[in-house]
Amino acid sequence: MPLFDAPVPRHLLWPIDAPWPRRRVGRLLRRFQACFPDVVYDTDLAVELANGQAFLDGDLKRVRLYGGLVRHREMTSAALALTLAHETGHHLGGPPFLPFHRWLSSEERATEWGTTVGLQRVFGERTARRIAGQGGRQLERIRGASDVTT
């Protein structure tokens, strides 16, 4: 999965109080929460990075999507779902693990788990394949556009 380090330009973001991005991500978070109850899902819409994060909060496994991803005007539901599956894969994917966070699956393993297990559990096999393809292309397109502008 690509990493997005720079804040998203404001003209590409829905306003923080816009209802559409909130409703869309809320539906996805509820679906993932129902399928993976041992992980806590949330958003931080004020952070204008187009990224997600898997982390521990005490004993809680958490996945957070940031506002630059959720509020991005060109972001699709498929890209958000793929990101959620990838971040969940960091917690549930197993080895190999990241060298500095040995409790988090590696980037490659998180992506593999997200596309072969995570998305399939949430959406079913056929829809999961479509989401993985569409979401991956969308994330790469947005990353390519941000590489050009930074």
Short mmCIF file of C-alpha atoms in Angstrom, two decimals:
data_model
loop_
_atom_site.label_atom_id
_atom_site.label_comp_id
_atom_site.label_asym_id
_atom_site.label_seq_id
_atom_site.Cartn_x
_atom_site.Cartn_y
_atom_site.Cartn_z
CA MET A 1 0.00 0.00 0.00
CA PRO A 2 1.31 3.45 -0.75
CA LEU A 3 2.07 5.87 2.03
CA PHE A 4 1.02 9.48 1.76
CA ASP A 5 3.18 11.74 3.91
CA ALA A 6 2.28 15.26 2.80
CA PRO A 7 -1.04 16.85 3.70
CA VAL A 8 -3.59 16.77 0.90
CA PRO A 9 -4.08 20.19 -0.74
CA ARG A 10 -7.21 21.75 0.76
CA HIS A 11 -8.93 22.20 -2.62
CA LEU A 12 -9.00 18.39 -2.92
CA LEU A 13 -10.75 17.90 0.43
CA TRP A 14 -14.42 17.96 1.30
CA PRO A 15 -15.07 20.35 4.21
CA ILE A 16 -14.60 18.70 7.59
CA ASP A 17 -18.32 19.00 8.35
CA ALA A 18 -19.49 17.65 4.95
CA PRO A 19 -21.99 14.83 5.54
CA TRP A 20 -21.14 12.68 2.49
CA PRO A 21 -17.64 11.54 3.52
CA ARG A 22 -18.82 10.91 7.08
CA ARG A 23 -21.74 8.72 5.97
CA ARG A 24 -19.61 6.77 3.51
CA VAL A 25 -16.80 6.00 5.94
CA GLY A 26 -19.29 5.33 8.74
CA ARG A 27 -20.92 2.55 6.71
CA LEU A 28 -17.52 0.99 5.98
CA LEU A 29 -16.34 1.23 9.58
CA ARG A 30 -19.52 -0.48 10.80
CA ARG A 31 -19.04 -3.34 8.32
CA PHE A 32 -15.41 -3.88 9.32
CA GLN A 33 -16.24 -3.58 13.03
CA ALA A 34 -18.93 -6.28 12.67
CA CYS A 35 -16.52 -8.64 10.91
CA PHE A 36 -13.49 -7.93 13.11
CA PRO A 37 -14.84 -7.16 16.61
CA ASP A 38 -11.39 -7.41 18.22
CA VAL A 39 -10.25 -4.30 16.32
CA VAL A 40 -11.54 -0.80 17.11
CA TYR A 41 -12.07 1.41 14.05
CA ASP A 42 -12.27 5.21 13.94
CA THR A 43 -11.36 8.33 11.98
CA ASP A 44 -9.59 11.60 12.66
CA LEU A 45 -11.05 13.91 10.04
CA ALA A 46 -8.96 16.90 11.13
CA VAL A 47 -5.67 15.28 10.10
CA GLU A 48 -5.25 16.12 6.42
CA LEU A 49 -2.96 13.20 5.58
CA ALA A 50 -4.24 10.64 3.09
CA ASN A 51 -3.36 7.66 5.21
CA GLY A 52 -4.51 5.10 7.72
CA GLN A 53 -2.78 3.62 10.72
CA ALA A 54 -2.82 0.39 12.72
CA PHE A 55 -1.69 0.84 16.31
CA LEU A 56 -2.09 -0.43 19.85
CA ASP A 57 -3.85 1.64 22.49
CA GLY A 58 -3.03 -0.27 25.64
CA ASP A 59 -4.39 -3.72 24.86
CA LEU A 60 -6.75 -2.46 22.14
CA LYS A 61 -5.96 -3.07 18.48
CA ARG A 62 -6.96 0.08 16.65
CA VAL A 63 -7.29 1.15 13.02
CA ARG A 64 -7.69 4.82 12.17
CA LEU A 65 -8.33 6.52 8.85
CA TYR A 66 -7.22 10.13 8.54
CA GLY A 67 -9.16 13.01 7.05
CA GLY A 68 -6.98 13.46 3.98
CA LEU A 69 -8.07 9.98 2.89
CA VAL A 70 -11.69 10.09 4.07
CA ARG A 71 -12.35 13.65 2.88
CA HIS A 72 -10.41 13.42 -0.42
CA ARG A 73 -12.74 14.43 -3.25
CA GLU A 74 -11.33 11.79 -5.59
CA MET A 75 -11.29 8.91 -3.11
CA THR A 76 -13.66 6.02 -3.77
CA SER A 77 -15.34 3.65 -1.34
CA ALA A 78 -13.23 0.84 -2.83
CA ALA A 79 -10.00 2.66 -1.96
CA LEU A 80 -11.21 3.30 1.59
CA ALA A 81 -12.25 -0.35 1.99
CA LEU A 82 -8.90 -1.57 0.69
CA THR A 83 -7.11 0.73 3.12
CA LEU A 84 -9.21 -0.56 6.03
CA ALA A 85 -8.46 -4.16 5.00
CA HIS A 86 -4.73 -3.41 4.74
CA GLU A 87 -4.60 -1.70 8.14
CA THR A 88 -6.59 -4.55 9.70
CA GLY A 89 -4.08 -6.92 8.11
CA HIS A 90 -1.30 -5.26 10.13
CA HIS A 91 -3.06 -6.55 13.26
CA LEU A 92 -4.36 -9.91 12.06
CA GLY A 93 -2.10 -10.94 9.16
CA GLY A 94 0.60 -12.75 11.15
CA PRO A 95 4.26 -13.08 10.13
CA PRO A 96 6.40 -11.65 8.76
CA PHE A 97 6.28 -8.69 11.13
CA LEU A 98 7.66 -5.17 10.89
CA PRO A 99 11.23 -4.98 12.23
CA PHE A 100 10.57 -2.19 14.72
CA HIS A 101 7.00 -3.15 15.66
CA ARG A 102 7.15 -6.91 15.93
CA TRP A 103 3.44 -7.13 16.72
CA LEU A 104 2.41 -5.59 13.36
CA SER A 105 2.45 -7.59 10.15
CA SER A 106 4.74 -6.27 7.42
CA GLU A 107 3.41 -4.01 4.67
CA GLU A 108 3.45 -6.85 2.18
CA ARG A 109 1.73 -9.27 4.55
CA ALA A 110 -0.90 -6.68 5.54
CA THR A 111 -1.74 -6.10 1.86
CA GLU A 112 -1.87 -9.83 1.12
CA TRP A 113 -4.08 -10.55 4.14
CA GLY A 114 -6.27 -7.55 3.40
CA THR A 115 -7.00 -8.68 -0.14
CA THR A 116 -7.23 -12.45 0.43
CA VAL A 117 -8.89 -12.57 3.87
CA GLY A 118 -10.07 -9.16 5.05
CA LEU A 119 -12.00 -7.92 2.03
CA GLN A 120 -13.45 -11.38 1.40
CA ARG A 121 -14.80 -11.63 4.95
CA VAL A 122 -16.42 -8.21 4.72
CA PHE A 123 -17.73 -8.28 1.14
CA GLY A 124 -17.55 -11.85 -0.18
CA GLU A 125 -15.07 -13.26 -2.68
CA ARG A 126 -16.37 -11.77 -5.93
CA THR A 127 -16.91 -8.24 -4.61
CA ALA A 128 -13.60 -8.39 -2.73
CA ARG A 129 -11.70 -8.99 -5.99
CA ARG A 130 -13.42 -6.02 -7.62
CA ILE A 131 -12.76 -3.77 -4.61
CA ALA A 132 -9.09 -4.81 -4.45
CA GLY A 133 -8.56 -4.00 -8.13
CA GLN A 134 -10.49 -0.74 -8.20
CA GLY A 135 -9.24 0.45 -4.82
CA GLY A 136 -5.62 -0.34 -5.64
CA ARG A 137 -5.78 1.53 -8.94
CA GLN A 138 -7.43 4.50 -7.21
CA LEU A 139 -4.81 4.70 -4.48
CA GLU A 140 -1.99 4.48 -7.02
CA ARG A 141 -3.59 7.19 -9.18
CA ILE A 142 -3.92 9.55 -6.21
CA ARG A 143 -0.39 8.76 -5.07
CA GLY A 144 0.91 9.48 -8.58
CA ALA A 145 -0.89 12.82 -8.64
CA SER A 146 0.54 13.76 -5.24
CA ASP A 147 4.08 12.78 -6.32
CA VAL A 148 3.81 15.20 -9.21
CA THR A 149 2.71 18.10 -7.02
CA THR A 150 5.22 17.67 -4.18
#
